[in-house]
Amino acid sequence: MTLTETHGLESTTDGAQVHWKALGDTTRRPALVLLHGGPGLPDYLGGIAPMVADLAPVYRYDQRGTGRSQWRGRPSLARHVEDLAELLDAWELPEAVLIGHSYGAGLASRFCLRHPERVRAVLLLCGPFVGDWRTGERAERGRRMSAAQQQRLRQLEELPQRTEEQEVELLTLAWFTDHSDPERGWRWAAEGARRRRPVNWSMNAELGAEGRADPLDGHLAELRARLPARAELLGGVEDPRPMSALESLALRLGVPLTRIEGAGHEPWLEQPDAVRAHLRRFVRDAIGTCRGRSNS
């Protein structure tokens, strides 16, 4: 089956131009929206879209200030939420199925808090993480890196300016531990370090600080009440971010958690068949699900 890809630019109410792509028949409803991570990275979820685009059209976009989307104004979590709402308006989608990865899972959660009536279903993929998960993550990343790699990463992070090759080296060192297989993880990280560019470090710092000042941890009771009927978590067992944090979140939200064995933070790379099967089941269920959800 041949799937058609379309793309365009949409202007937000504050004048930013946001670049988007859609795969599949965009006349069909409901539609899926993929929310990439970062913050500060361009969209990288092109490998997921074909897994389900025959079931429903799949939209994805570069968050403002990344990729081909303009930077305008001060970045904020609220602005990212409203960008998504305005894109749904532009795409004439009264509601959508959201699939958010990493930071995108947090963005999907905050969108559910602000616009629950516009979310038909939501899959939180490898995030969001709550509680003191960073301590476990730092320890696991340290275990997966040699002392020389750790030292080199610190050196690169401390440089006031980096060359192109230094930036690629930094990102490769920072990302290869995301995967369960270190050899393939290094290759994927090196490829990503050249493709997922440039990194908007300013956005990353500002949104990271805002997220720490107002973490999702304090909104979980409200989020549980506002989630749609079909809401799920999925994570890679070998993600350096501790699975226990996702398990705790699943309990607090009252939603199912699927664990993908032999996979890290980007499970569709290491276990594509398992992820594809899960996504297709989720999308089929989401397309047929009714609105409303028990909060018990």
Backbone as numpy.savetxt, mean C-alpha at the origin, in Angstrom:
# Nx Ny Nz CAx CAy CAz Cx Cy Cz
-7.47 -13.52 -22.75 -8.31 -12.32 -22.75 -7.43 -11.07 -22.75
-7.68 -10.18 -23.70 -6.92 -8.94 -23.79 -7.59 -7.86 -22.95
-6.81 -7.25 -22.06 -7.33 -6.19 -21.21 -6.81 -4.84 -21.70
-7.70 -3.89 -21.75 -7.34 -2.55 -22.21 -6.87 -1.69 -21.05
-5.75 -0.99 -21.25 -5.26 -0.05 -20.24 -5.50 1.37 -20.71
-6.07 2.18 -19.85 -6.26 3.60 -20.12 -5.53 4.39 -19.05
-5.30 5.66 -19.32 -4.63 6.50 -18.33 -5.05 7.95 -18.53
-4.78 8.78 -17.54 -5.14 10.18 -17.65 -4.62 11.00 -16.49
-4.95 12.27 -16.50 -4.62 13.21 -15.44 -5.90 13.82 -14.90
-6.01 13.92 -13.60 -7.15 14.58 -12.99 -6.64 15.71 -12.09
-7.37 16.82 -12.09 -7.02 17.95 -11.24 -7.79 17.86 -9.93
-7.08 18.01 -8.82 -7.73 18.05 -7.52 -8.25 19.46 -7.25
-9.02 19.63 -6.19 -9.60 20.94 -5.91 -8.55 22.00 -5.57
-7.36 21.57 -5.17 -6.31 22.55 -4.90 -5.36 22.70 -6.08
-5.71 22.09 -7.21 -4.97 22.32 -8.44 -3.87 21.34 -8.76
-3.67 20.31 -7.96 -2.65 19.32 -8.27 -3.13 18.41 -9.40
-2.20 17.97 -10.21 -2.50 17.03 -11.29 -2.08 15.63 -10.85
-3.03 14.71 -10.83 -2.77 13.34 -10.37 -2.86 12.39 -11.56
-1.80 11.63 -11.77 -1.75 10.69 -12.89 -2.31 9.33 -12.46
-3.15 8.75 -13.31 -3.78 7.47 -12.99 -3.77 6.54 -14.20
-3.96 5.26 -13.90 -4.11 4.23 -14.93 -5.27 3.33 -14.55
-5.90 2.74 -15.56 -6.97 1.77 -15.32 -6.77 0.60 -16.26
-6.97 -0.60 -15.74 -6.85 -1.81 -16.54 -8.18 -2.54 -16.52
-8.70 -2.88 -17.71 -9.98 -3.57 -17.80 -11.08 -2.67 -18.30
-12.28 -3.18 -18.26 -13.46 -2.49 -18.78 -13.97 -1.49 -17.74
-13.67 -0.22 -17.95 -14.01 0.81 -16.96 -15.49 1.17 -16.95
-16.29 0.54 -17.82 -17.74 0.76 -17.75 -18.38 -0.16 -16.71
-17.63 -1.16 -16.24 -18.18 -2.12 -15.29 -18.14 -1.56 -13.87
-19.09 -2.00 -13.06 -19.13 -1.63 -11.65 -19.41 -2.87 -10.83
-18.83 -2.97 -9.64 -17.95 -2.00 -9.01 -16.54 -2.09 -9.57
-15.69 -1.16 -9.16 -14.30 -1.12 -9.59 -13.38 -1.27 -8.39
-12.13 -1.65 -8.68 -11.10 -1.77 -7.66 -10.16 -0.58 -7.75
-9.63 -0.16 -6.62 -8.58 0.86 -6.58 -7.43 0.32 -5.76
-6.23 0.31 -6.35 -5.02 -0.12 -5.66 -4.31 1.10 -5.09
-3.93 1.01 -3.83 -3.26 2.12 -3.14 -1.85 1.68 -2.77
-0.87 2.31 -3.41 0.52 1.89 -3.20 1.08 2.45 -1.90
2.22 1.91 -1.51 2.85 2.29 -0.27 3.85 3.43 -0.44
4.63 3.62 0.58 5.61 4.70 0.66 5.73 5.14 2.11
5.21 6.33 2.43 4.78 7.36 1.47 5.99 7.99 0.79
5.74 8.53 -0.39 6.80 9.18 -1.14 7.30 8.38 -2.32
6.73 7.19 -2.55 7.07 6.38 -3.72 6.00 6.52 -4.79
6.36 6.38 -6.07 5.33 6.29 -7.11 4.66 4.92 -7.08
3.58 4.79 -7.82 2.84 3.53 -7.87 3.74 2.40 -8.37
3.64 1.23 -7.74 4.43 0.07 -8.13 3.57 -1.20 -8.17
2.26 -1.05 -8.20 1.36 -2.20 -8.10 0.87 -2.71 -9.45
1.63 -2.41 -10.50 1.24 -2.87 -11.83 1.21 -4.37 -11.97
1.98 -5.08 -11.14 1.98 -6.53 -11.21 0.75 -7.18 -10.60
0.04 -6.45 -9.75 -1.16 -6.99 -9.12 -2.39 -6.82 -10.00
-2.48 -5.68 -10.69 -3.68 -5.36 -11.46 -4.11 -6.47 -12.41
-3.21 -7.09 -13.20 -3.66 -8.12 -14.14 -4.20 -9.38 -13.47
-3.93 -9.56 -12.19 -4.42 -10.76 -11.49 -5.94 -10.77 -11.38
-6.56 -9.58 -11.39 -7.99 -9.50 -11.13 -8.76 -8.60 -12.10
-8.06 -7.99 -13.07 -8.71 -6.99 -13.93 -9.77 -7.58 -14.84
-9.78 -8.92 -15.02 -10.85 -9.53 -15.79 -12.14 -9.63 -14.98
-12.03 -9.52 -13.66 -13.20 -9.59 -12.78 -13.84 -8.23 -12.57
-13.00 -7.19 -12.53 -13.48 -5.83 -12.31 -12.37 -4.88 -12.76
-12.73 -3.69 -13.24 -11.69 -2.74 -13.64 -10.83 -2.35 -12.44
-9.53 -2.16 -12.70 -8.59 -1.85 -11.63 -7.94 -0.49 -11.90
-8.15 0.44 -10.97 -7.54 1.76 -11.05 -6.35 1.83 -10.10
-5.33 2.55 -10.50 -4.21 2.86 -9.62 -3.67 4.23 -10.00
-2.95 4.85 -9.09 -2.48 6.21 -9.36 -1.23 6.51 -8.55
-0.47 7.49 -9.05 0.67 8.01 -8.31 0.15 9.03 -7.30
0.40 8.79 -6.02 -0.01 9.77 -5.02 0.71 11.10 -5.27
0.06 12.19 -4.94 0.62 13.51 -5.25 2.07 13.62 -4.79
2.86 14.28 -5.64 4.26 14.45 -5.33 5.12 13.24 -5.65
4.54 12.23 -6.31 5.30 11.03 -6.69 5.02 10.72 -8.16
5.99 10.06 -8.79 5.79 9.65 -10.18 5.42 10.83 -11.06
4.31 10.67 -11.78 3.86 11.73 -12.69 2.76 12.60 -12.10
2.58 12.53 -10.78 1.60 13.39 -10.11 2.30 14.57 -9.45
1.69 15.73 -9.56 2.31 16.96 -9.08 2.33 17.07 -7.56
3.35 17.73 -7.10 3.40 18.18 -5.71 2.74 19.54 -5.63
1.81 19.69 -4.72 1.21 21.01 -4.49 0.79 21.09 -3.03
1.18 22.17 -2.37 0.81 22.36 -0.98 1.60 21.46 -0.05
1.21 21.48 1.20 1.88 20.67 2.23 1.25 19.28 2.26
2.05 18.21 2.22 1.46 16.87 2.27 0.83 16.61 3.62
-0.30 15.95 3.60 -0.96 15.56 4.85 -1.76 14.29 4.60
-2.01 13.55 5.64 -2.81 12.35 5.52 -4.22 12.69 5.06
-4.78 13.78 5.58 -6.13 14.19 5.18 -6.18 14.54 3.69
-5.13 15.18 3.19 -5.11 15.54 1.77 -5.05 14.29 0.91
-4.30 13.29 1.32 -4.25 12.03 0.57 -5.62 11.35 0.56
-6.32 11.41 1.69 -7.67 10.84 1.75 -8.60 11.57 0.79
-8.53 12.89 0.77 -9.42 13.66 -0.11 -9.03 13.51 -1.57
-7.74 13.34 -1.86 -7.34 13.06 -3.24 -8.05 11.81 -3.75
-8.11 10.78 -2.93 -8.77 9.55 -3.34 -10.27 9.78 -3.55
-10.90 10.53 -2.66 -12.33 10.83 -2.82 -12.58 11.58 -4.12
-11.71 12.53 -4.44 -11.90 13.31 -5.66 -11.64 12.47 -6.90
-10.71 11.53 -6.82 -10.49 10.63 -7.95 -11.71 9.72 -8.18
-12.30 9.23 -7.11 -13.51 8.43 -7.27 -14.61 9.24 -7.95
-14.71 10.50 -7.60 -15.68 11.37 -8.27 -15.36 11.48 -9.76
-14.08 11.70 -10.07 -13.68 11.87 -11.47 -13.92 10.59 -12.27
-13.74 9.45 -11.64 -13.97 8.17 -12.31 -15.43 7.75 -12.27
-16.28 8.57 -11.68 -17.72 8.31 -11.55 -17.97 7.00 -10.81
-17.26 6.84 -9.70 -17.41 5.66 -8.85 -18.01 6.09 -7.52
-19.29 5.84 -7.29 -19.86 6.18 -5.99 -19.24 5.39 -4.86
-18.75 4.17 -5.16 -18.05 3.35 -4.18 -17.03 2.51 -4.92
-16.08 1.94 -4.16 -15.04 1.14 -4.78 -14.56 0.08 -3.81
-13.93 -0.94 -4.36 -13.22 -1.94 -3.57 -11.78 -1.45 -3.44
-11.29 -1.28 -2.22 -9.94 -0.77 -2.00 -9.00 -1.90 -1.62
-7.83 -1.90 -2.25 -6.74 -2.81 -1.87 -5.51 -1.94 -1.62
-5.12 -1.83 -0.37 -4.00 -0.97 -0.01 -2.82 -1.77 0.48
-1.62 -1.42 0.01 -0.40 -2.11 0.42 0.48 -1.21 1.28
0.92 -1.71 2.42 1.86 -1.02 3.30 1.27 0.34 3.71
1.93 1.46 3.38 1.32 2.75 3.68 -0.06 2.86 3.05
-0.25 2.27 1.89 -1.55 2.30 1.24 -2.63 1.62 2.06
-2.26 0.64 2.91 -3.23 0.01 3.81 -3.67 1.00 4.87
-2.73 1.82 5.35 -3.11 2.87 6.29 -3.98 3.92 5.63
-3.66 4.26 4.39 -4.48 5.24 3.65 -5.89 4.69 3.46
-6.01 3.43 3.09 -7.33 2.81 2.93 -8.10 2.85 4.25
-7.41 2.60 5.36 -8.06 2.63 6.68 -8.57 4.02 7.00
-7.76 5.02 6.76 -8.18 6.40 7.04 -9.29 6.83 6.11
-9.30 6.30 4.88 -10.41 6.61 3.97 -11.70 5.99 4.50
-11.61 4.78 5.03 -12.80 4.16 5.63 -13.34 4.99 6.79
-12.45 5.57 7.57 -12.88 6.42 8.69 -13.63 7.64 8.19
-13.14 8.24 7.12 -13.70 9.51 6.63 -14.86 9.30 5.66
-14.80 8.27 4.82 -15.82 8.06 3.78 -16.27 6.60 3.76
-16.82 6.08 4.83 -17.18 4.65 4.86 -18.21 4.28 3.81
-19.08 5.21 3.44 -20.14 4.90 2.48 -19.59 4.67 1.07
-18.33 5.01 0.84 -17.74 4.88 -0.49 -16.87 3.64 -0.62
-16.81 2.82 0.42 -15.95 1.64 0.40 -16.83 0.39 0.39
-16.83 -0.30 -0.72 -17.64 -1.53 -0.84 -16.97 -2.69 -0.11
-15.64 -2.75 -0.20 -14.86 -3.79 0.47 -13.43 -3.28 0.57
-12.66 -3.85 1.50 -11.28 -3.39 1.66 -10.39 -4.57 2.03
-9.26 -4.65 1.35 -8.21 -5.63 1.67 -6.97 -4.85 2.09
-6.54 -5.07 3.32 -5.35 -4.42 3.86 -4.19 -5.38 3.71
-3.27 -5.04 2.83 -2.19 -5.93 2.42 -0.88 -5.48 3.06
-0.35 -6.32 3.96 0.94 -6.03 4.63 0.90 -4.69 5.36
-0.12 -4.46 6.10 -0.30 -3.25 6.87 -1.78 -3.04 7.13
-2.14 -2.00 7.88 -1.23 -1.14 8.64 -0.76 -1.85 9.90
0.36 -1.40 10.45 0.92 -2.00 11.65 0.67 -1.10 12.84
0.26 -1.69 13.93 -0.08 -0.92 15.13 0.74 -1.45 16.30
0.78 -0.66 17.36 1.56 -1.04 18.53 3.04 -0.80 18.31
3.86 -1.37 19.16 5.31 -1.20 19.07 5.90 -2.24 18.12
5.58 -2.10 16.83 6.07 -3.06 15.85 7.46 -2.72 15.34
7.87 -1.46 15.49 9.16 -1.04 14.92 10.34 -1.69 15.63
10.21 -1.97 16.92 11.31 -2.62 17.64 11.61 -3.99 17.04
10.56 -4.77 16.81 10.73 -6.08 16.21 11.25 -5.99 14.78
10.77 -4.99 14.04 11.22 -4.83 12.66 12.71 -4.52 12.61
13.16 -3.58 13.44 14.58 -3.21 13.43 15.46 -4.41 13.79
15.02 -5.20 14.76 15.80 -6.36 15.15 15.89 -7.38 14.02
14.78 -7.61 13.33 14.77 -8.60 12.26 15.59 -8.12 11.07
15.48 -6.84 10.73 16.30 -6.32 9.62 17.78 -6.46 9.96
18.14 -6.17 11.22 19.53 -6.32 11.63 20.01 -7.75 11.51
19.14 -8.70 11.80 19.50 -10.11 11.69 19.73 -10.52 10.25
19.02 -9.90 9.32 19.11 -10.27 7.91 20.26 -9.57 7.18
20.90 -8.60 7.82 21.99 -7.85 7.19 23.31 -8.17 7.87
24.39 -8.12 7.08 25.72 -8.26 7.66 26.10 -6.96 8.36
27.13 -7.03 9.20 27.60 -5.81 9.88 28.08 -4.79 8.87
28.73 -5.25 7.80 29.22 -4.33 6.77 28.06 -3.66 6.04
26.99 -4.41 5.77 25.83 -3.82 5.10 25.16 -2.78 6.00
25.05 -3.08 7.27 24.45 -2.12 8.20 25.28 -0.84 8.28
26.59 -0.99 8.33 27.46 0.18 8.40 27.35 1.01 7.12
27.33 0.35 5.97 27.23 1.07 4.70 25.90 1.80 4.59
24.82 1.18 5.03 23.52 1.84 4.99 23.52 3.09 5.85
24.10 3.02 7.04 24.18 4.21 7.90 25.00 5.31 7.23
26.09 4.94 6.60 26.92 5.93 5.91 26.14 6.65 4.82
25.40 5.88 4.03 24.62 6.48 2.94 23.50 7.36 3.48
22.85 6.95 4.55 21.77 7.74 5.13 22.26 9.07 5.67
23.50 9.10 6.12 24.04 10.32 6.74 24.60 11.32 5.72
24.71 10.92 4.45 25.22 11.84 3.44 24.24 12.99 3.23
24.71 14.25 3.21 23.80 15.38 2.96 23.21 15.35 1.55
23.97 14.81 0.59 23.50 14.63 -0.78 24.04 13.32 -1.30
23.27 12.67 -2.18 23.69 11.40 -2.73 23.66 11.44 -4.25
24.62 10.78 -4.87 24.59 10.60 -6.32 23.51 9.59 -6.68
23.25 9.47 -7.96 22.27 8.50 -8.43 22.63 7.09 -7.97
23.88 6.71 -8.15 24.29 5.36 -7.76 24.24 5.16 -6.25
24.55 6.19 -5.49 24.46 6.09 -4.04 23.00 5.94 -3.59
22.09 6.63 -4.27 20.67 6.50 -3.93 20.18 5.09 -4.23
20.57 4.54 -5.36 20.19 3.17 -5.71 20.77 2.19 -4.69
22.02 2.40 -4.29 22.64 1.51 -3.30 21.91 1.59 -1.96
21.56 2.80 -1.54 20.85 2.97 -0.27 19.51 2.23 -0.30
18.74 2.44 -1.36 17.42 1.81 -1.43 17.52 0.30 -1.52
18.52 -0.20 -2.23 18.70 -1.65 -2.33 18.99 -2.24 -0.95
19.88 -1.60 -0.21 20.20 -2.06 1.14 18.99 -1.96 2.06
18.19 -0.92 1.89 17.04 -0.71 2.76 15.90 -1.67 2.46
15.81 -2.14 1.20 14.65 -2.90 0.79 14.88 -4.41 0.66
16.13 -4.87 0.51 16.30 -6.29 0.22 15.85 -7.18 1.37
15.87 -6.65 2.58 15.44 -7.44 3.73 13.92 -7.57 3.82
13.19 -6.92 2.93 11.73 -7.07 2.92 11.30 -8.46 2.46
12.21 -9.21 1.85 11.85 -10.48 1.23 12.41 -11.66 2.02
11.75 -12.80 1.89 12.19 -13.98 2.64 13.44 -14.60 2.03
13.60 -14.50 0.72 14.74 -15.06 0.01 15.76 -13.95 -0.22
16.91 -13.94 0.48 17.84 -12.82 0.37 18.42 -12.64 -1.03
18.65 -13.73 -1.75 19.24 -13.59 -3.09 18.25 -12.95 -4.05
17.04 -13.50 -4.11 16.03 -12.88 -4.98 15.62 -11.52 -4.43
15.62 -11.38 -3.10 15.28 -10.10 -2.49 16.23 -9.00 -2.91
17.52 -9.32 -3.01 18.49 -8.31 -3.45 18.20 -7.88 -4.89
17.87 -8.85 -5.75 17.57 -8.51 -7.14 16.31 -7.66 -7.25
15.25 -8.04 -6.53 14.02 -7.25 -6.57 14.26 -5.85 -6.02
15.03 -5.75 -4.93 15.29 -4.45 -4.32 16.10 -3.56 -5.28
17.09 -4.14 -5.95 17.90 -3.36 -6.89 17.06 -2.87 -8.06
16.16 -3.74 -8.56 15.28 -3.33 -9.65 14.34 -2.22 -9.18
13.76 -2.40 -7.99 12.86 -1.38 -7.46 13.57 -0.07 -7.20
14.84 -0.14 -6.78 15.59 1.07 -6.48 15.79 1.94 -7.71
15.74 1.35 -8.88 15.88 2.13 -10.12 14.52 2.53 -10.70
13.48 1.74 -10.45 12.17 2.03 -11.04 11.31 2.93 -10.16
11.33 2.70 -8.86 10.44 3.44 -7.96 11.09 4.75 -7.54
11.25 5.61 -8.51 12.02 6.82 -8.30 11.34 7.99 -8.97
11.68 9.22 -8.59 12.48 9.50 -7.40 11.66 9.32 -6.13
12.33 9.07 -5.03 11.65 9.00 -3.74 11.45 10.43 -3.23
10.24 10.74 -2.83 9.94 12.05 -2.25 10.22 11.95 -0.74
11.47 12.18 -0.37 11.88 12.02 1.02 11.19 13.02 1.94
10.90 14.22 1.42 10.22 15.22 2.23 8.82 14.74 2.61
8.09 14.20 1.62 6.76 13.67 1.89 6.84 12.52 2.88
7.81 11.65 2.69 7.98 10.51 3.57 8.17 10.96 5.02
9.01 11.98 5.21 9.28 12.46 6.56 8.05 13.13 7.18
7.37 13.98 6.39 6.24 14.73 6.94 5.05 13.82 7.27
4.72 12.90 6.36 3.60 12.01 6.63 3.95 10.99 7.71
5.22 10.59 7.75 5.64 9.70 8.82 5.48 10.34 10.19
5.87 11.62 10.27 5.73 12.34 11.54 4.27 12.52 11.92
3.42 12.83 10.92 2.00 12.99 11.21 1.38 11.67 11.66
1.79 10.58 11.03 1.26 9.28 11.41 1.66 8.89 12.82
2.87 9.26 13.23 3.30 8.95 14.59 2.58 9.83 15.61
2.26 11.07 15.20 1.56 11.98 16.11 0.09 11.60 16.27
-0.50 11.02 15.23 -1.90 10.62 15.27 -2.03 9.21 14.70
-1.54 8.20 15.44 -1.53 6.84 14.90 -2.92 6.24 14.79
-3.04 5.27 13.90 -4.31 4.57 13.75 -4.71 3.83 15.02
-3.72 3.53 15.87 -4.00 2.82 17.12 -5.15 3.47 17.90
-5.21 4.80 17.87 -6.22 5.52 18.63 -7.58 5.57 17.96
-7.71 5.00 16.76 -8.96 5.07 16.00 -9.53 3.70 15.67
-9.00 2.64 16.29 -9.38 1.29 15.87 -10.83 0.94 16.20
-11.35 1.43 17.32 -12.75 1.15 17.65 -13.67 1.79 16.60
-13.36 3.03 16.24 -14.14 3.71 15.21 -13.97 3.03 13.85
-12.74 2.63 13.54 -12.50 1.96 12.26 -13.28 0.66 12.18
-13.30 -0.11 13.26 -14.05 -1.36 13.27 -15.52 -1.12 12.94
-16.08 -0.04 13.49 -17.48 0.26 13.25 -17.74 0.73 11.82
-16.72 1.26 11.16 -16.92 1.84 9.83 -16.43 0.97 8.69
-15.80 -0.14 9.01 -15.36 -1.02 7.94 -16.56 -1.60 7.19
-16.38 -1.90 5.91 -17.47 -2.53 5.15 -17.64 -3.99 5.54
-18.68 -4.60 5.02 -18.97 -6.00 5.35 -17.81 -6.91 4.98
-17.18 -6.64 3.87 -16.05 -7.44 3.42 -14.77 -6.67 3.71
-14.09 -7.05 4.77 -12.82 -6.43 5.15 -11.88 -7.53 5.59
-10.67 -7.53 5.07 -9.71 -8.59 5.37 -8.30 -8.03 5.46
-7.44 -8.79 6.12 -6.01 -8.52 6.20 -5.25 -9.66 5.52
-4.12 -9.32 4.92 -3.25 -10.33 4.33 -1.81 -9.90 4.57
-0.95 -10.85 4.97 0.44 -10.52 5.21 1.36 -11.67 4.89
2.62 -11.33 4.58 3.64 -12.34 4.36 4.27 -12.73 5.69
4.36 -14.03 5.94 4.87 -14.52 7.21 6.32 -14.08 7.42
7.10 -13.93 6.33 8.51 -13.57 6.44 8.76 -12.06 6.31
7.73 -11.27 6.39 7.90 -9.81 6.42 8.69 -9.46 7.68
9.73 -8.61 7.58 10.44 -8.23 8.81 9.56 -7.47 9.80
8.51 -6.86 9.31 7.54 -6.26 10.21 6.78 -7.42 10.87
6.68 -7.45 12.17 6.20 -8.66 12.85 4.76 -9.01 12.52
4.55 -10.29 12.20 3.21 -10.79 11.94 2.31 -10.60 13.16
2.91 -10.61 14.35 2.12 -10.43 15.57 1.37 -9.11 15.57
1.92 -8.09 14.91 1.24 -6.79 14.85 -0.02 -6.89 13.99
0.05 -7.64 12.89 -1.15 -7.84 12.07 -2.16 -8.72 12.78
-1.67 -9.71 13.52 -2.57 -10.57 14.28 -3.33 -9.77 15.32
-2.63 -8.86 15.99 -3.28 -8.00 16.98 -4.31 -7.10 16.32
-3.97 -6.54 15.16 -4.90 -5.68 14.45 -6.14 -6.45 14.02
-5.95 -7.66 13.50 -7.09 -8.47 13.07 -8.04 -8.74 14.21
-7.50 -9.01 15.39 -8.35 -9.25 16.56 -9.12 -8.00 16.94
-8.44 -6.86 16.93 -9.08 -5.62 17.36 -10.13 -5.14 16.36
-9.93 -5.46 15.09 -10.91 -5.06 14.08 -11.97 -6.13 13.83
-11.72 -7.35 14.31 -12.68 -8.41 14.08 -12.76 -8.84 12.63
-11.59 -8.89 11.95 -11.56 -9.27 10.54 -10.60 -10.44 10.36
-10.79 -11.25 9.31 -9.89 -12.38 9.08 -8.53 -11.94 8.57
-7.50 -12.72 8.92 -6.13 -12.48 8.48 -5.64 -13.71 7.75
-5.15 -13.52 6.53 -4.54 -14.59 5.76 -3.03 -14.44 5.80
-2.33 -15.51 6.16 -0.87 -15.51 6.24 -0.32 -16.24 5.01
0.57 -15.58 4.28 1.19 -16.18 3.10 2.57 -16.69 3.50
2.72 -18.00 3.52 4.00 -18.61 3.88 5.04 -18.37 2.78
6.30 -18.25 3.19 7.38 -18.11 2.23 7.37 -16.80 1.49
6.83 -15.76 2.12 6.75 -14.45 1.47 6.99 -13.36 2.49
7.51 -12.24 2.01 7.77 -11.10 2.86 6.79 -9.97 2.64
7.33 -8.75 2.50 6.49 -7.55 2.45 5.80 -7.36 1.10
6.28 -8.02 0.07 5.63 -7.95 -1.24 5.33 -9.39 -1.68
4.33 -10.00 -1.07 4.10 -11.45 -1.25 3.75 -11.84 -2.68
3.27 -10.90 -3.50 2.93 -11.25 -4.88 4.19 -11.56 -5.69
5.37 -11.13 -5.23 6.61 -11.46 -5.92 7.07 -12.88 -5.59
7.00 -13.25 -4.33 7.53 -14.55 -3.90 6.52 -15.68 -4.01
5.26 -15.37 -3.82 4.21 -16.40 -3.88 3.05 -15.90 -4.76
3.32 -15.69 -6.06 2.29 -15.10 -6.93 1.03 -15.95 -7.05
1.16 -17.25 -7.08 -0.02 -18.11 -7.24 -0.93 -18.01 -6.02
-0.33 -18.04 -4.83 -1.13 -17.94 -3.61 -1.81 -16.58 -3.51
-1.09 -15.53 -3.84 -1.68 -14.19 -3.78 -2.76 -14.03 -4.82
-2.51 -14.51 -6.03 -3.52 -14.41 -7.09 -4.80 -15.12 -6.69
-4.68 -16.32 -6.15 -5.86 -17.08 -5.75 -6.63 -16.34 -4.65
-5.90 -15.77 -3.70 -6.57 -15.04 -2.61 -7.26 -13.79 -3.15
-6.58 -13.04 -3.99 -7.16 -11.81 -4.52 -8.40 -12.10 -5.35
-8.36 -13.13 -6.15 -9.52 -13.44 -7.00 -10.71 -13.87 -6.15
-10.47 -14.65 -5.10 -11.55 -15.01 -4.20 -12.10 -13.78 -3.50
-11.20 -12.91 -3.02 -11.64 -11.69 -2.33 -12.47 -10.80 -3.26
-12.00 -10.61 -4.49 -12.71 -9.73 -5.41 -14.07 -10.31 -5.78
-14.12 -11.60 -6.02 -15.42 -12.22 -6.33 -16.40 -12.02 -5.18
-15.93 -12.24 -3.95 -16.78 -12.03 -2.79 -17.19 -10.57 -2.66
-16.24 -9.66 -2.91 -16.51 -8.23 -2.77 -17.53 -7.75 -3.79
-17.44 -8.26 -4.99 -18.39 -7.86 -6.02 -19.80 -8.28 -5.66
-19.91 -9.42 -4.98 -21.24 -9.92 -4.65 -21.73 -9.54 -3.28
-20.87 -8.89 -2.45 -21.25 -8.60 -1.08 -22.27 -7.49 -0.99
-23.07 -7.53 0.04 -24.04 -6.47 0.31 -23.43 -5.47 1.29
-23.92 -4.25 1.26 -23.45 -3.24 2.20 -23.95 -3.56 3.59
-23.26 -3.00 4.58 -23.64 -3.21 5.96 -22.76 -4.24 6.61
-22.52 -4.08 7.90 -21.61 -4.98 8.60 -21.98 -5.04 10.06
-21.95 -6.26 10.59 -22.18 -6.39 12.02 -20.95 -5.92 12.77
-21.14 -5.17 13.85 -20.03 -4.67 14.65 -19.77 -5.54 15.86
-20.41 -6.69 15.91 -20.20 -7.56 17.06 -18.85 -8.25 16.98
